[in-house]
PDB file of C-alpha atoms and ligand atoms in Angstrom:
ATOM      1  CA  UNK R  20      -6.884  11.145  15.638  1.00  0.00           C
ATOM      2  CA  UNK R  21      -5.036   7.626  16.116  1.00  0.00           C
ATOM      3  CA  UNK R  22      -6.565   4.188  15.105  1.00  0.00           C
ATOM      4  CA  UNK R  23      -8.526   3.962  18.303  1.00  0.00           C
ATOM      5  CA  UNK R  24     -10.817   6.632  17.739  1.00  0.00           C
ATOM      6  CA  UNK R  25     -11.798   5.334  14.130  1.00  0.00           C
ATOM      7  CA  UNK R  26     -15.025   3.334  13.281  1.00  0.00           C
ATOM      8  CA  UNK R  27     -15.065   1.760  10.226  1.00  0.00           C
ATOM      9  CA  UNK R  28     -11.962  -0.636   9.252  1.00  0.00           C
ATOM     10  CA  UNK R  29      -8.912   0.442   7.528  1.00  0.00           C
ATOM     11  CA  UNK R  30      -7.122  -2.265   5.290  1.00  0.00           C
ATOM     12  CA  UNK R  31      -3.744  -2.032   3.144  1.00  0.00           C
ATOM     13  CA  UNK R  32      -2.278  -3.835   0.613  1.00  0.00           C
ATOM     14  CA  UNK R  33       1.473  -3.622   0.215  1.00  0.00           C
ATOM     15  CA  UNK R  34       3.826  -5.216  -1.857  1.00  0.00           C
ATOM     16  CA  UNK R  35       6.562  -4.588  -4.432  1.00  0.00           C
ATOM     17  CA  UNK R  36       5.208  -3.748  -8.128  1.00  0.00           C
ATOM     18  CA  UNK R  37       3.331  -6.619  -9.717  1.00  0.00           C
ATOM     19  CA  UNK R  38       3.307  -8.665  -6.998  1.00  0.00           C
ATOM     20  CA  UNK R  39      -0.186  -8.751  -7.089  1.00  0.00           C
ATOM     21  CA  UNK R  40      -1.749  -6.417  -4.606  1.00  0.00           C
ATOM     22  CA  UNK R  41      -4.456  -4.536  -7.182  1.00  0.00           C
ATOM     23  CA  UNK R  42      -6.078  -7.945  -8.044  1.00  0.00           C
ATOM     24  CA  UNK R  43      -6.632  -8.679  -4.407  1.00  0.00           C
ATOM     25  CA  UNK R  44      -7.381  -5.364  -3.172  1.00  0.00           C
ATOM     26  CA  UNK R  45     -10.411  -5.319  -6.276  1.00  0.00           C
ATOM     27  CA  UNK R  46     -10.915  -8.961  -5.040  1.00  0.00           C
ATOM     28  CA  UNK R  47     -11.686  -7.713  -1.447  1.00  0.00           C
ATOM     29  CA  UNK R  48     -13.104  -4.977  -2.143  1.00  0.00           C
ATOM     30  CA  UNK R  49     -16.037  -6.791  -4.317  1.00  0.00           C
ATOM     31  CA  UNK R  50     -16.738  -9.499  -1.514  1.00  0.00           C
ATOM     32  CA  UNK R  51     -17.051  -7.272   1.074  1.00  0.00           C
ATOM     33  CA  UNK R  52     -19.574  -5.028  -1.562  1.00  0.00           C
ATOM     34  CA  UNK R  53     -21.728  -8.520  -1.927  1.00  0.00           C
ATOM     35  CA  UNK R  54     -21.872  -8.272   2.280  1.00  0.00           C
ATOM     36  CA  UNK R  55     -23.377  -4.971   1.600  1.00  0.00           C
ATOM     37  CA  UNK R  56     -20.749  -2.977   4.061  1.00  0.00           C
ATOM     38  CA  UNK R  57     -19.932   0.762   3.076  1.00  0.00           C
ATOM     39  CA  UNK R  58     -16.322   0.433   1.842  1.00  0.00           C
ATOM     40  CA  UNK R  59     -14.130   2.638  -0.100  1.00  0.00           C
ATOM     41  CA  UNK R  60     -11.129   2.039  -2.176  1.00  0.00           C
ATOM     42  CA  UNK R  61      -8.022   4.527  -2.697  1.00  0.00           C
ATOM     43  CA  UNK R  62      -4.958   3.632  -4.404  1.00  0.00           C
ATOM     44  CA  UNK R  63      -1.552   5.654  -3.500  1.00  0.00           C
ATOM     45  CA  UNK R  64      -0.144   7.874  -4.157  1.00  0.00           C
ATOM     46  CA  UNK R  65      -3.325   9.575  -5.697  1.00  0.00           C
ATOM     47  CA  UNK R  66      -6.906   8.892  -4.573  1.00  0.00           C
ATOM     48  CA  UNK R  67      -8.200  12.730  -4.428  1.00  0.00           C
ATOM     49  CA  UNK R  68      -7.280  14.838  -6.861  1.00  0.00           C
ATOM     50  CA  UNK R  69      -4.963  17.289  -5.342  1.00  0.00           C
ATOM     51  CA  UNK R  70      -3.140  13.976  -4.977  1.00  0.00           C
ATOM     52  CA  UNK R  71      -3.426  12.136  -8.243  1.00  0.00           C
ATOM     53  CA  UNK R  72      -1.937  15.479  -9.324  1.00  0.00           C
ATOM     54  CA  UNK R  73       0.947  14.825  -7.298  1.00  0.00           C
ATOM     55  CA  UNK R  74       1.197  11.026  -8.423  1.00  0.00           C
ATOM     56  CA  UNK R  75       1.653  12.175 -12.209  1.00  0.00           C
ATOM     57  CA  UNK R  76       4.325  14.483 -10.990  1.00  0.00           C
ATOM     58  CA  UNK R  77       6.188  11.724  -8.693  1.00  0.00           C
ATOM     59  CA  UNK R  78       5.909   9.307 -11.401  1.00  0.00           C
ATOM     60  CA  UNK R  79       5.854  10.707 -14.808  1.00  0.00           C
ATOM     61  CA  UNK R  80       8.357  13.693 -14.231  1.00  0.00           C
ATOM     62  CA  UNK R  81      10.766  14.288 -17.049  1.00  0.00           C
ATOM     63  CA  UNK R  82      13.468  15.610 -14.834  1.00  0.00           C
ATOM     64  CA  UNK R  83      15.570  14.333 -12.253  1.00  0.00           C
ATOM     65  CA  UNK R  84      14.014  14.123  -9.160  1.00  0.00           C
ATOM     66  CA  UNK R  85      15.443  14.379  -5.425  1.00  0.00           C
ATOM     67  CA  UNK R  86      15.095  11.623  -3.059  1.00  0.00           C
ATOM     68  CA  UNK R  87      14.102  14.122  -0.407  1.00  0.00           C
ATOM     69  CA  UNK R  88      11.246  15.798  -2.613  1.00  0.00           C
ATOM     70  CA  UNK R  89       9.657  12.576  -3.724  1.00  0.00           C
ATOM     71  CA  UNK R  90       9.480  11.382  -0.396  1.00  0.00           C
ATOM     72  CA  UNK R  91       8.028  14.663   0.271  1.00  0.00           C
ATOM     73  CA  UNK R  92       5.758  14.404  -2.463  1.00  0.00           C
ATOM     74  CA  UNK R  93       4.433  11.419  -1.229  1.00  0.00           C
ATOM     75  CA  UNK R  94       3.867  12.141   2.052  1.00  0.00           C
ATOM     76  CA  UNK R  95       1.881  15.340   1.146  1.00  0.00           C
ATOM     77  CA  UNK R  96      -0.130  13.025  -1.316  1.00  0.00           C
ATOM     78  CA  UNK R  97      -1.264  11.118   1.881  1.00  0.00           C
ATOM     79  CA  UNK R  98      -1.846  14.306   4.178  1.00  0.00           C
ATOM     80  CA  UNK R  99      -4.153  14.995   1.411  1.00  0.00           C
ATOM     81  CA  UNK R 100      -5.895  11.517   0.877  1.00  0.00           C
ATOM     82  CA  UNK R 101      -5.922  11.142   4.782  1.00  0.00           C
ATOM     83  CA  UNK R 102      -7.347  14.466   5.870  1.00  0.00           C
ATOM     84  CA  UNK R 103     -10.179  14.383   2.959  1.00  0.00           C
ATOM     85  CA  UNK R 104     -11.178  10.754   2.196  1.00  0.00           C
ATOM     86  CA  UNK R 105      -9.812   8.296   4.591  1.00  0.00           C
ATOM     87  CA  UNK R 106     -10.807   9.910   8.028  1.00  0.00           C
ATOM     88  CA  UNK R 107     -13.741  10.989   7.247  1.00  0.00           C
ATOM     89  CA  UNK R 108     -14.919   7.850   5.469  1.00  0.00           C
ATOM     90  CA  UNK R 109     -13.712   6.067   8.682  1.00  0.00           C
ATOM     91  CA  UNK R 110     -14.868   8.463  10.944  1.00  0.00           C
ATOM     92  CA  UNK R 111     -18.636   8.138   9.315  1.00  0.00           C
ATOM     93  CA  UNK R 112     -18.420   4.361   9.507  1.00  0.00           C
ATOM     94  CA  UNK R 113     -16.988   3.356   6.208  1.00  0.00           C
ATOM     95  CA  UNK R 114     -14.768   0.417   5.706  1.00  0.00           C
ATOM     96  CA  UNK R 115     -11.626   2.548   3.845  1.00  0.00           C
ATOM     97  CA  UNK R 116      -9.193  -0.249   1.428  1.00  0.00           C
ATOM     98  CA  UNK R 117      -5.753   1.069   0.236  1.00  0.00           C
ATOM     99  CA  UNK R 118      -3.452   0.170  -2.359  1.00  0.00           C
ATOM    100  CA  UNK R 119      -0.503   0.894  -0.429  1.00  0.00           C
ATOM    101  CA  UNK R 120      -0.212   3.817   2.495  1.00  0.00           C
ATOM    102  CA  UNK R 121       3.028   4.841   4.873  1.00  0.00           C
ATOM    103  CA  UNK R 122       4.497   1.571   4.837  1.00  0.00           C
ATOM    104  CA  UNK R 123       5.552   2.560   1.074  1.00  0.00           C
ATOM    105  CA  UNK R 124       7.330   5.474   1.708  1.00  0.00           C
ATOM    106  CA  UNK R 125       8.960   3.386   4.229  1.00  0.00           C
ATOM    107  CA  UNK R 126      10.287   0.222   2.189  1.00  0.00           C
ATOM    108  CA  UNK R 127      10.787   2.585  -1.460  1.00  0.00           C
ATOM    109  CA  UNK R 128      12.169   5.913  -0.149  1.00  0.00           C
ATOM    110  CA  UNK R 129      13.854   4.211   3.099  1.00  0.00           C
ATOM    111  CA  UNK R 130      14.703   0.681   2.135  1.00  0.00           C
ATOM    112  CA  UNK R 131      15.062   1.585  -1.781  1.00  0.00           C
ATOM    113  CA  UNK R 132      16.438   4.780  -1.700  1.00  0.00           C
ATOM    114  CA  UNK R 133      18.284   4.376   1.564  1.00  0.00           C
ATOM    115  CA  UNK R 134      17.001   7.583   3.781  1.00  0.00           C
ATOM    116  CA  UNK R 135      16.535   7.711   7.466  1.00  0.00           C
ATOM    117  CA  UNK R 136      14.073   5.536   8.550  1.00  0.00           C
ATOM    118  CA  UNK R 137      13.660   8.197  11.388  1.00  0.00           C
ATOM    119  CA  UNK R 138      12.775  10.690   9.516  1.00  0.00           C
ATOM    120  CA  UNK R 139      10.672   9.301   7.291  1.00  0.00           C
ATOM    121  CA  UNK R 140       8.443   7.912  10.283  1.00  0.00           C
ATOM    122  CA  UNK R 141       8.220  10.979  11.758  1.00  0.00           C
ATOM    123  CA  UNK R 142       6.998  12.526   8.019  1.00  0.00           C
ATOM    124  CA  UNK R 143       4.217   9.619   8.039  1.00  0.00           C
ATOM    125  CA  UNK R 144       3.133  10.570  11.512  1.00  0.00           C
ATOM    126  CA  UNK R 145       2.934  14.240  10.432  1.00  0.00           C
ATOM    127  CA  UNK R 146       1.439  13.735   7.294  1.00  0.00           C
ATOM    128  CA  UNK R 147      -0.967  10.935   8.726  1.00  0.00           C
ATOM    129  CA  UNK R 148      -1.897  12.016  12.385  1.00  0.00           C
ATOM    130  CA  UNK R 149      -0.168   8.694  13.072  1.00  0.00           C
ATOM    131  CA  UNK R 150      -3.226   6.848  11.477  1.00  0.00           C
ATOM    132  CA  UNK R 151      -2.344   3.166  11.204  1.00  0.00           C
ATOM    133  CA  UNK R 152      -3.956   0.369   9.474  1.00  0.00           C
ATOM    134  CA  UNK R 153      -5.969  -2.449  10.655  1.00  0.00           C
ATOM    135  CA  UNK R 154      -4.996  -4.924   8.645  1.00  0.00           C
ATOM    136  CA  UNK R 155      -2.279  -4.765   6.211  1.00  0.00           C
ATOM    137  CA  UNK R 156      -1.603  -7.723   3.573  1.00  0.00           C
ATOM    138  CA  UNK R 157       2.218  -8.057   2.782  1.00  0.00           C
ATOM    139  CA  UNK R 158       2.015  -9.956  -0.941  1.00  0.00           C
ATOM    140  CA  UNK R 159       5.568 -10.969  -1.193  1.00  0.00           C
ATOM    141  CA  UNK R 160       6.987 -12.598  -4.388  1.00  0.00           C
ATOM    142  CA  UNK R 161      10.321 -12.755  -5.515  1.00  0.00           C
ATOM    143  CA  UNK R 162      11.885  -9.758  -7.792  1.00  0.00           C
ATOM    144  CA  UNK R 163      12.232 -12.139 -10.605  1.00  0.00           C
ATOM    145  CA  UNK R 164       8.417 -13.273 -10.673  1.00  0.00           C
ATOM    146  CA  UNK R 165       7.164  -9.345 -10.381  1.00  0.00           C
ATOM    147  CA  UNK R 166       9.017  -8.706 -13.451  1.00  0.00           C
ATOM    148  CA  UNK R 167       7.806 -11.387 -14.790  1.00  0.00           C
ATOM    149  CA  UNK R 168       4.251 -10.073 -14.591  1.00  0.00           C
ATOM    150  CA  UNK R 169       4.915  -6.194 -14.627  1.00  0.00           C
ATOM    151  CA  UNK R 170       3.807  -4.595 -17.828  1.00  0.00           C
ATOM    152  CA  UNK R 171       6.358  -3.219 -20.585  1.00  0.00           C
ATOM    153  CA  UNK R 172       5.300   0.546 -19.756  1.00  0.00           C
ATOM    154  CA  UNK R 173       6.563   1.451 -16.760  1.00  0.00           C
ATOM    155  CA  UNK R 174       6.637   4.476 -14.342  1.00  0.00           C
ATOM    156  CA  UNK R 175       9.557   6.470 -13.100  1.00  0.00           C
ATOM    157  CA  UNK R 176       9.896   4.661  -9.896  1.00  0.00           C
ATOM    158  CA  UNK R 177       8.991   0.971 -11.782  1.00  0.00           C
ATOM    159  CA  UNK R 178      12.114   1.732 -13.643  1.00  0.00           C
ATOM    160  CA  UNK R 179      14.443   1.488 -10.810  1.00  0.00           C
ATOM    161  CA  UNK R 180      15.224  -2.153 -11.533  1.00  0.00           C
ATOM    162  CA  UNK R 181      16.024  -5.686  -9.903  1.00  0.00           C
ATOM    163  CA  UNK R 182      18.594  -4.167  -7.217  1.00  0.00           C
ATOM    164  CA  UNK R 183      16.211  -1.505  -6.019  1.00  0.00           C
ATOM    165  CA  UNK R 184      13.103  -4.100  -5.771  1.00  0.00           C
ATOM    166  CA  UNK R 185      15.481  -6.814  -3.606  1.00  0.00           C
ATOM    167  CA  UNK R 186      15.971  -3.427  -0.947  1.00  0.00           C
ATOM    168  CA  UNK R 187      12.235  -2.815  -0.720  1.00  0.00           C
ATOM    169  CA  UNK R 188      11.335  -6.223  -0.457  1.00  0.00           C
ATOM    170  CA  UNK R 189      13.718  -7.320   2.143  1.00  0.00           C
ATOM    171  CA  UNK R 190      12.275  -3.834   3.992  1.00  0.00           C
ATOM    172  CA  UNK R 191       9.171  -5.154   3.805  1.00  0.00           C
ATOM    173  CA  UNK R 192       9.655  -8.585   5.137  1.00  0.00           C
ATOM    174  CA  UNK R 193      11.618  -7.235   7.765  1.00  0.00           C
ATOM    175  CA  UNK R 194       8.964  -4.884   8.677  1.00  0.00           C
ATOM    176  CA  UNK R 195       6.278  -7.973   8.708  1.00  0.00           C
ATOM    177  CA  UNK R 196       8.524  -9.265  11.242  1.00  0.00           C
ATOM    178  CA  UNK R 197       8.391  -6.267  13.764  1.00  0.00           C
ATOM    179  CA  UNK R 198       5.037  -5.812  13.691  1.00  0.00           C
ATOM    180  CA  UNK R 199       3.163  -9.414  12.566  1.00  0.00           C
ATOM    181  CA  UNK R 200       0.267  -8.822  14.222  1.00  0.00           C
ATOM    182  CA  UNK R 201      -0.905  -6.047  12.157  1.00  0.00           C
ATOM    183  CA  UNK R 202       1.067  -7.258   8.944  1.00  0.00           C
ATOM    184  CA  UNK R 203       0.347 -10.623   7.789  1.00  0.00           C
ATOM    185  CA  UNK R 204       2.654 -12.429   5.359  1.00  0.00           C
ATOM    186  CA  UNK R 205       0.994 -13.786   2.391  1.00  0.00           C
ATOM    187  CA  UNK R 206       2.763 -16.147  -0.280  1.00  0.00           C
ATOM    188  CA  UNK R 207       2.477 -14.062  -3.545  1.00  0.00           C
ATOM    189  CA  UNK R 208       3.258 -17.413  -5.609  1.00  0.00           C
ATOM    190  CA  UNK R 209       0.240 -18.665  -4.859  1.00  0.00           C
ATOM    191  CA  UNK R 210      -3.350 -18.736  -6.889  1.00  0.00           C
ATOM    192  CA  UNK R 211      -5.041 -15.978  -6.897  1.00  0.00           C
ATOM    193  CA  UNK R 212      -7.963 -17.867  -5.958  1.00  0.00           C
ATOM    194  CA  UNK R 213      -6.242 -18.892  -2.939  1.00  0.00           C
ATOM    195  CA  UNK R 214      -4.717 -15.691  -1.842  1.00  0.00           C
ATOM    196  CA  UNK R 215      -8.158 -14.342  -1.727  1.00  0.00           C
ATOM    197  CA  UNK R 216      -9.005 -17.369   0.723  1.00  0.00           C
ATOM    198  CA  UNK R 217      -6.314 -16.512   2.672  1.00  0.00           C
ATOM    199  CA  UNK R 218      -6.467 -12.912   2.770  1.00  0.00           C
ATOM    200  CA  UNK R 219     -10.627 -13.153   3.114  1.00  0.00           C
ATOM    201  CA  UNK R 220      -9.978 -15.710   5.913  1.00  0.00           C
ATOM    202  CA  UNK R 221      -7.680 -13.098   8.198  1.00  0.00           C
ATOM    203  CA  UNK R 222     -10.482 -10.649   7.560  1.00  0.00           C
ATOM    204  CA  UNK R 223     -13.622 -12.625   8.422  1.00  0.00           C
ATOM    205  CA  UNK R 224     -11.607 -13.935  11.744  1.00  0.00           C
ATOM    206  CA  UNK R 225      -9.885 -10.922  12.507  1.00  0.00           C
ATOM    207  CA  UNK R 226     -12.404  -7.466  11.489  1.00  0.00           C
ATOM    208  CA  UNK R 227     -16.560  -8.723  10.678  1.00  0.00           C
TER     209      UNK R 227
HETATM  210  P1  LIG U 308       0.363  -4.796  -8.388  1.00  0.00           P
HETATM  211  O1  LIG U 308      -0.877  -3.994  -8.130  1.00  0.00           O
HETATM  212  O2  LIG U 308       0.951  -5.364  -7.142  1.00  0.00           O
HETATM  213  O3  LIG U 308       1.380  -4.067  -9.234  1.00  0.00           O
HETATM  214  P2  LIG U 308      -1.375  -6.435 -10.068  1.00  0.00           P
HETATM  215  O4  LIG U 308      -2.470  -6.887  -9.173  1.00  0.00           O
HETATM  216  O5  LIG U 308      -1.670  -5.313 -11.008  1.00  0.00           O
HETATM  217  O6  LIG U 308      -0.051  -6.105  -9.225  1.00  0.00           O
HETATM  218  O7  LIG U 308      -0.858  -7.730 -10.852  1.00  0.00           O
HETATM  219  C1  LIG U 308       0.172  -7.654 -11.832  1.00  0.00           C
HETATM  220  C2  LIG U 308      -0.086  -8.750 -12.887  1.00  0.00           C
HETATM  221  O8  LIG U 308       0.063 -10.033 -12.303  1.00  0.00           O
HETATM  222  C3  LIG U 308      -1.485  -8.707 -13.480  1.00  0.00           C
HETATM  223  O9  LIG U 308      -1.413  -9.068 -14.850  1.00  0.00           O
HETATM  224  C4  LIG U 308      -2.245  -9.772 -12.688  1.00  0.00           C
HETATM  225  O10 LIG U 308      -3.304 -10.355 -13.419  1.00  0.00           O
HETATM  226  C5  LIG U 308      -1.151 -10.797 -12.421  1.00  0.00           C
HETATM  227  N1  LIG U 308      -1.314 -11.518 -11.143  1.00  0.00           N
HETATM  228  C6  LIG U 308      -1.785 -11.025  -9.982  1.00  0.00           C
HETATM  229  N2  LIG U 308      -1.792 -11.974  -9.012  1.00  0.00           N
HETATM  230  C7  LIG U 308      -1.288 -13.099  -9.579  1.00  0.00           C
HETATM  231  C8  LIG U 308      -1.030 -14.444  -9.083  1.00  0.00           C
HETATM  232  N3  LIG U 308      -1.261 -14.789  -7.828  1.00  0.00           N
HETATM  233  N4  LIG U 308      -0.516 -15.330  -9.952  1.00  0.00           N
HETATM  234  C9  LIG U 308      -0.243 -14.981 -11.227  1.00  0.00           C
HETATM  235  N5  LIG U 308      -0.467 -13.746 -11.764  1.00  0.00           N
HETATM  236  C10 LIG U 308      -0.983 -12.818 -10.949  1.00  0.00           C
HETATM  237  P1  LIG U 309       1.431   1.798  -7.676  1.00  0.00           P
HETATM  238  O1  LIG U 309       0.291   2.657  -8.057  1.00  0.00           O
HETATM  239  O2  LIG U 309       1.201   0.733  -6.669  1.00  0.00           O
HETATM  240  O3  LIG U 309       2.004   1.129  -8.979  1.00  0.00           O
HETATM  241  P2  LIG U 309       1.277   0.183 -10.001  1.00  0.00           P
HETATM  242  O4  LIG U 309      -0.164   0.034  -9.592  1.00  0.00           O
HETATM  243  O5  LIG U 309       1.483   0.895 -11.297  1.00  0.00           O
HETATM  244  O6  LIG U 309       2.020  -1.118  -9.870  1.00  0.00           O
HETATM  245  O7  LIG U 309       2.619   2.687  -7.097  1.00  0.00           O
HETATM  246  C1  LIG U 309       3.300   3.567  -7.908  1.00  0.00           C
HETATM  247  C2  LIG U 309       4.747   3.567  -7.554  1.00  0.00           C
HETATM  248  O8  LIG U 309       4.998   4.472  -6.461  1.00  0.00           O
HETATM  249  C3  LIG U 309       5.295   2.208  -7.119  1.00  0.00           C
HETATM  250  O9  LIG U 309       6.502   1.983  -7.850  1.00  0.00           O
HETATM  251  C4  LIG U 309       5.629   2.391  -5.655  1.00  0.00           C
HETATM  252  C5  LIG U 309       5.878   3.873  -5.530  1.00  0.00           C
HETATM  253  N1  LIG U 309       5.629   4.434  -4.185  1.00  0.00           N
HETATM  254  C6  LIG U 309       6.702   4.917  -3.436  1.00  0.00           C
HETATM  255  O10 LIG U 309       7.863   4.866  -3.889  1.00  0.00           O
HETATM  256  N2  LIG U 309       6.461   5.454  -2.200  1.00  0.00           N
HETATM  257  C7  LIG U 309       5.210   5.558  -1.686  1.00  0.00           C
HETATM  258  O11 LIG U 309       5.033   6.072  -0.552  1.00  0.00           O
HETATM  259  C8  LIG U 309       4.111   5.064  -2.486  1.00  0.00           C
HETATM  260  C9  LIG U 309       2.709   5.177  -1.964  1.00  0.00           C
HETATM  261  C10 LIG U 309       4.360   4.509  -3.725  1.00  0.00           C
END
């Protein structure tokens, strides 16, 4: 199964925490419901049960965790989430919308926690039959402003702090500039209002 073989539309939402990527997922998600197309929405890592099991383990664990085995852990979160919601929803037509999918593992456990890129692509093939998004929306803010708006309670991985969150962002922007025709840049400093233009622009032009 690759992206050619899928019917309905597959569209991610990637960012570092709090830069904004829930709001305009839900955003998305709730225009395209008013169009009356079949669409789904999963967050990650969770979105099944087996793997919100797995995301209370990965981020609420007491004890110190490998790099190795939470990269693990969230690539078997997404074998999961892909084999049992996102193909088949795409397979039967459905338009699938993710809050985050590989390209996280890719900018947290490869640019933030500094393993091999290789390996961790070949783990997102494995664990995703090399499934690749549509569309993917790269909300990039500065570290500064996503503290700004993070909450007080925060996760394992949240924790990490300001040095961690420059090495995923600067993954992700350079990954928006290998592949910008299926990651598009959006200015995270902006409106919410008019990120939703934006982003609901790309989509009208690009997927309906
Ligand atoms: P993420 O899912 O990326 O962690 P959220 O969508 O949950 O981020 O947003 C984090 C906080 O920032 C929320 O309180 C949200 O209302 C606020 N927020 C989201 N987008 C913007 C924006 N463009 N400008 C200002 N605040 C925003
Ligand atoms: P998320 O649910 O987006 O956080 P929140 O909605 O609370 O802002 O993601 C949880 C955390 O997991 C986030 O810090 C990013 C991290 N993460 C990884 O490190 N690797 C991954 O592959 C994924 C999917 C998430």
């Amino acid at each position: 199964m690759t992206e050619s073989t899928s019917k309905g539309k597959f569209i991610t939402f990637e960012g570092i925490d709090g830069c904004g990527k829930t709001t305009q997922a839900e955003k998305l998600l709730e225009l395209l419901e008013k169009k009356e197309l079949s669409i789904s929405f999963i967050r990650e890592p969770g979105g099944d049960p087996i793997s919100e099991s797995i995301r209370k383990l990965l981020l609420h664990a007491e004890e110190s965790m490998s790099d190795r085995a939470e990269a693990l852990l969230m690539v078997a979160s997404r074998a999961q989430l892909t084999d049992k919601v996102i193909l088949p929803h795409l397979l039967n037509g459905r338009w699938v919308i993710g809050d985050r999918y590989a390209d996280s593992t890719l900018a947290y456990q490869g640019g933030g926690r500094g393993l091999s890129a290789a390996a961790l692509e070949n783990m997102n093939n494995f664990g995703t039959y090399t499934l690749k998004p549509d569309l993917t929306f790269f909300i990039d803010i500065s570290v500064e402003e996503a503290n700004e708006r993070m909450s007080v309670s925060r996760d394992r991985i949240e924790r990490e702090g300001t040095e961690f969150q420059q090495r995923v962002r600067d993954f992700y922007l350079n990954l928006q500039q290998k592949e910008p025709e299926r990651v598009i840049l959006i200015d995270g400093h902006k409106s919410i209002d008019d990120i939703h233009e934006q982003i609901w622009s790309v989509v009208s032009e690009r997927l309906l």
